[in-house]
């Protein structure tokens, strides 16, 4: 059977062959443990890691020693949220986040709340999935330790007004963490321009390998580690560094950043074409997300007149998702779309198309044709 057309690049991306090539020496000749200080095998591996750290700093801002390598964004988010909360010495502690965050932010926050370690405020969004910075302002309390707000939403592509929120947080001396997993590699990201204190990212979202990510932490932000052990990464993330994956993350980010604008416009044009082909020609289709503040590659549509499961099941030739891949084992409707005011039925009858580097105009046309045919079949039933 021919493989379906892949339009699920927000779930994950293939590793770029140039990234695989860059990783190879770190698997083979430079296999040493960067923590081995007594011989050249260790020194060579340590040099590769430090080169990667310096590259991240030059591409995303910040200092090289502010990047902590993790197993991905789930770990980076957990480290940022639990690390800040556990680093607080005060008695009570308040955390603010948002209803459309990824589970890798919502669940650690909820666990801390359940365990009585924090009081949690989950802010709502508007119909486009955006937060109003004034709501953050109103929710701040004297004991607020952290605001965690994603940069780009994985289901709709909506971008939050992070710099405005950062300004509010800074005025009140509150730390701001952003889960930038879906933004890094797709749009320009700079920790200073955003004004955040902590930022999470993951390589497999931008043509790097799975199992590697990073948390950028502004120097001086108190953080308690999740793992105890050999004291790697300045004691903040013990465990032998995954040198080949770190090199892969570096190379993948360099490649994305070298072509960010061009590729962004190409994807936005393809996304707009897909939108035109589906939205304009089929009745009962509505778009989810912010028309202006959004990622270039993501299109989320609600098909009002059909039943969600039937719709996805009728599109075996398309690899797309309804909601995010991380929760697709869970048949519940998307919490993101519900928070944006969609009913359960509408949320279930929604599809996320996320385009990527290999996506072509022919694929977009074919995808639109497949959706149109599937809808026609479903309507005839
Ligand atoms: N945050 C967001 C916004 C994501 O899209 C994802 C991946 N679906 C994650 C966090 C988790 O990333 P990882 O797979 O690297 O743990």
CSV table of N, CA and C and ligand atoms in Angstrom, one decimal, residues 10-12 70-77 100-105 150-155 179-183 186 200-205 210-213 324-327 352, ligand 1:
chain,number,residue,atom,x,y,z
A,10,UNK,N,3.6,19.0,12.5
A,10,UNK,CA,3.6,19.5,13.9
A,10,UNK,C,3.7,18.4,14.9
A,11,UNK,N,3.4,17.2,14.4
A,11,UNK,CA,3.6,16.0,15.3
A,11,UNK,C,5.0,15.6,15.3
A,12,UNK,N,5.6,15.5,14.2
A,12,UNK,CA,7.1,15.3,14.1
A,12,UNK,C,7.5,15.5,12.6
A,70,UNK,N,18.1,18.5,27.3
A,70,UNK,CA,17.1,17.6,27.9
A,70,UNK,C,16.7,16.6,26.8
A,71,UNK,N,15.8,15.7,27.2
A,71,UNK,CA,15.4,14.6,26.3
A,71,UNK,C,14.3,15.2,25.3
A,72,UNK,N,13.9,16.4,25.5
A,72,UNK,CA,12.9,16.9,24.6
A,72,UNK,C,12.1,18.0,25.3
A,73,UNK,N,11.0,18.5,24.7
A,73,UNK,CA,10.3,19.6,25.3
A,73,UNK,C,9.5,19.2,26.5
A,74,UNK,N,9.0,17.9,26.6
A,74,UNK,CA,8.3,17.5,27.7
A,74,UNK,C,9.2,17.7,29.0
A,75,UNK,N,10.4,17.2,28.9
A,75,UNK,CA,11.3,17.3,30.0
A,75,UNK,C,11.7,18.8,30.3
A,76,UNK,N,11.9,19.5,29.2
A,76,UNK,CA,12.3,20.9,29.4
A,76,UNK,C,11.1,21.7,30.1
A,77,UNK,N,9.9,21.4,29.7
A,77,UNK,CA,8.8,22.1,30.4
A,77,UNK,C,8.6,21.7,31.8
A,100,UNK,N,-5.0,26.5,26.6
A,100,UNK,CA,-4.6,25.8,25.3
A,100,UNK,C,-3.2,25.3,25.3
A,101,UNK,N,-2.5,25.3,26.4
A,101,UNK,CA,-1.2,24.8,26.5
A,101,UNK,C,-1.2,23.3,26.1
A,102,UNK,N,0.0,22.8,25.8
A,102,UNK,CA,0.2,21.4,25.5
A,102,UNK,C,0.2,20.7,26.9
A,103,UNK,N,-0.2,19.4,26.9
A,103,UNK,CA,-0.3,18.6,28.1
A,103,UNK,C,1.1,18.6,28.9
A,104,UNK,N,2.2,18.8,28.1
A,104,UNK,CA,3.5,18.8,28.8
A,104,UNK,C,3.7,20.0,29.6
A,105,UNK,N,2.8,21.0,29.6
A,105,UNK,CA,2.8,22.1,30.5
A,105,UNK,C,1.6,22.0,31.5
A,150,UNK,N,2.7,29.3,26.1
A,150,UNK,CA,3.4,28.8,24.8
A,150,UNK,C,3.5,29.9,23.8
A,151,UNK,N,4.5,29.8,23.0
A,151,UNK,CA,4.7,30.8,21.9
A,151,UNK,C,3.7,30.5,20.8
A,152,UNK,N,3.7,29.3,20.3
A,152,UNK,CA,2.8,28.9,19.1
A,152,UNK,C,2.1,27.7,19.5
A,153,UNK,N,0.8,27.7,19.2
A,153,UNK,CA,0.0,26.5,19.6
A,153,UNK,C,0.2,25.4,18.5
A,154,UNK,N,0.3,24.2,19.0
A,154,UNK,CA,0.6,23.0,18.1
A,154,UNK,C,-0.6,22.6,17.3
A,155,UNK,N,-1.8,22.9,17.7
A,155,UNK,CA,-3.0,22.5,17.0
A,155,UNK,C,-3.5,23.5,16.0
A,179,UNK,N,6.8,27.7,26.2
A,179,UNK,CA,7.0,26.4,25.5
A,179,UNK,C,7.0,26.9,24.0
A,180,UNK,N,8.3,26.9,23.5
A,180,UNK,CA,8.4,27.4,22.1
A,180,UNK,C,8.6,26.3,21.1
A,181,UNK,N,8.2,25.1,21.5
A,181,UNK,CA,8.4,23.9,20.7
A,181,UNK,C,7.9,24.0,19.3
A,182,UNK,N,6.8,24.6,19.1
A,182,UNK,CA,6.3,24.7,17.7
A,182,UNK,C,6.7,25.9,16.9
A,183,UNK,N,7.4,26.8,17.6
A,183,UNK,CA,7.8,28.0,17.0
A,183,UNK,C,9.3,27.9,16.5
A,186,UNK,N,10.4,27.5,12.8
A,186,UNK,CA,9.4,27.9,11.9
A,186,UNK,C,9.3,29.4,11.8
A,200,UNK,N,11.5,26.5,26.2
A,200,UNK,CA,11.7,25.1,25.9
A,200,UNK,C,11.6,24.9,24.4
A,201,UNK,N,12.4,23.9,23.9
A,201,UNK,CA,12.4,23.5,22.5
A,201,UNK,C,12.7,22.1,22.3
A,202,UNK,N,12.4,21.5,21.1
A,202,UNK,CA,12.6,20.1,20.8
A,202,UNK,C,13.0,19.9,19.4
A,203,UNK,N,14.1,19.1,19.2
A,203,UNK,CA,14.7,19.0,17.9
A,203,UNK,C,13.8,18.3,16.8
A,204,UNK,N,13.0,17.3,17.3
A,204,UNK,CA,12.2,16.6,16.3
A,204,UNK,C,11.1,17.3,15.6
A,205,UNK,N,10.9,18.6,16.1
A,205,UNK,CA,9.9,19.4,15.4
A,205,UNK,C,10.5,20.2,14.3
A,210,UNK,N,14.7,12.7,17.3
A,210,UNK,CA,13.8,12.6,18.5
A,210,UNK,C,14.7,12.3,19.7
A,211,UNK,N,14.2,12.8,20.9
A,211,UNK,CA,14.9,12.4,22.1
A,211,UNK,C,15.9,13.5,22.6
A,212,UNK,N,15.8,14.7,21.9
A,212,UNK,CA,16.7,15.8,22.4
A,212,UNK,C,16.0,17.1,22.3
A,213,UNK,N,16.2,17.9,23.3
A,213,UNK,CA,15.7,19.2,23.3
A,213,UNK,C,16.5,20.1,24.2
A,324,UNK,N,-3.8,16.9,18.7
A,324,UNK,CA,-2.3,16.7,18.6
A,324,UNK,C,-2.0,15.3,18.7
A,325,UNK,N,-0.9,14.9,18.2
A,325,UNK,CA,-0.5,13.5,18.2
A,325,UNK,C,-0.3,12.9,19.6
A,326,UNK,N,0.1,13.8,20.5
A,326,UNK,CA,0.4,13.4,21.8
A,326,UNK,C,-0.8,13.0,22.6
A,327,UNK,N,-2.0,13.5,22.1
A,327,UNK,CA,-3.2,13.1,22.8
A,327,UNK,C,-4.1,12.3,21.9
A,352,UNK,N,-6.3,19.0,11.6
A,352,UNK,CA,-5.2,19.8,11.6
A,352,UNK,C,-4.3,19.3,10.4
B,1,LIG,N1,5.0,21.2,23.6
B,1,LIG,C1,4.4,21.4,22.4
B,1,LIG,C2,3.8,22.6,22.0
B,1,LIG,C3,4.5,20.3,21.5
B,1,LIG,O1,3.9,20.4,20.3
B,1,LIG,C4,5.1,19.1,21.9
B,1,LIG,C5,5.2,17.9,20.9
B,1,LIG,N2,3.9,17.5,20.5
B,1,LIG,C6,5.7,19.0,23.1
B,1,LIG,C7,5.7,20.1,24.0
B,1,LIG,C8,6.4,17.8,23.6
B,1,LIG,O2,7.7,17.7,23.0
B,1,LIG,P1,8.6,16.4,23.1
B,1,LIG,O3,8.0,15.4,22.1
B,1,LIG,O4,9.9,16.8,22.6
B,1,LIG,O5,8.6,15.9,24.5
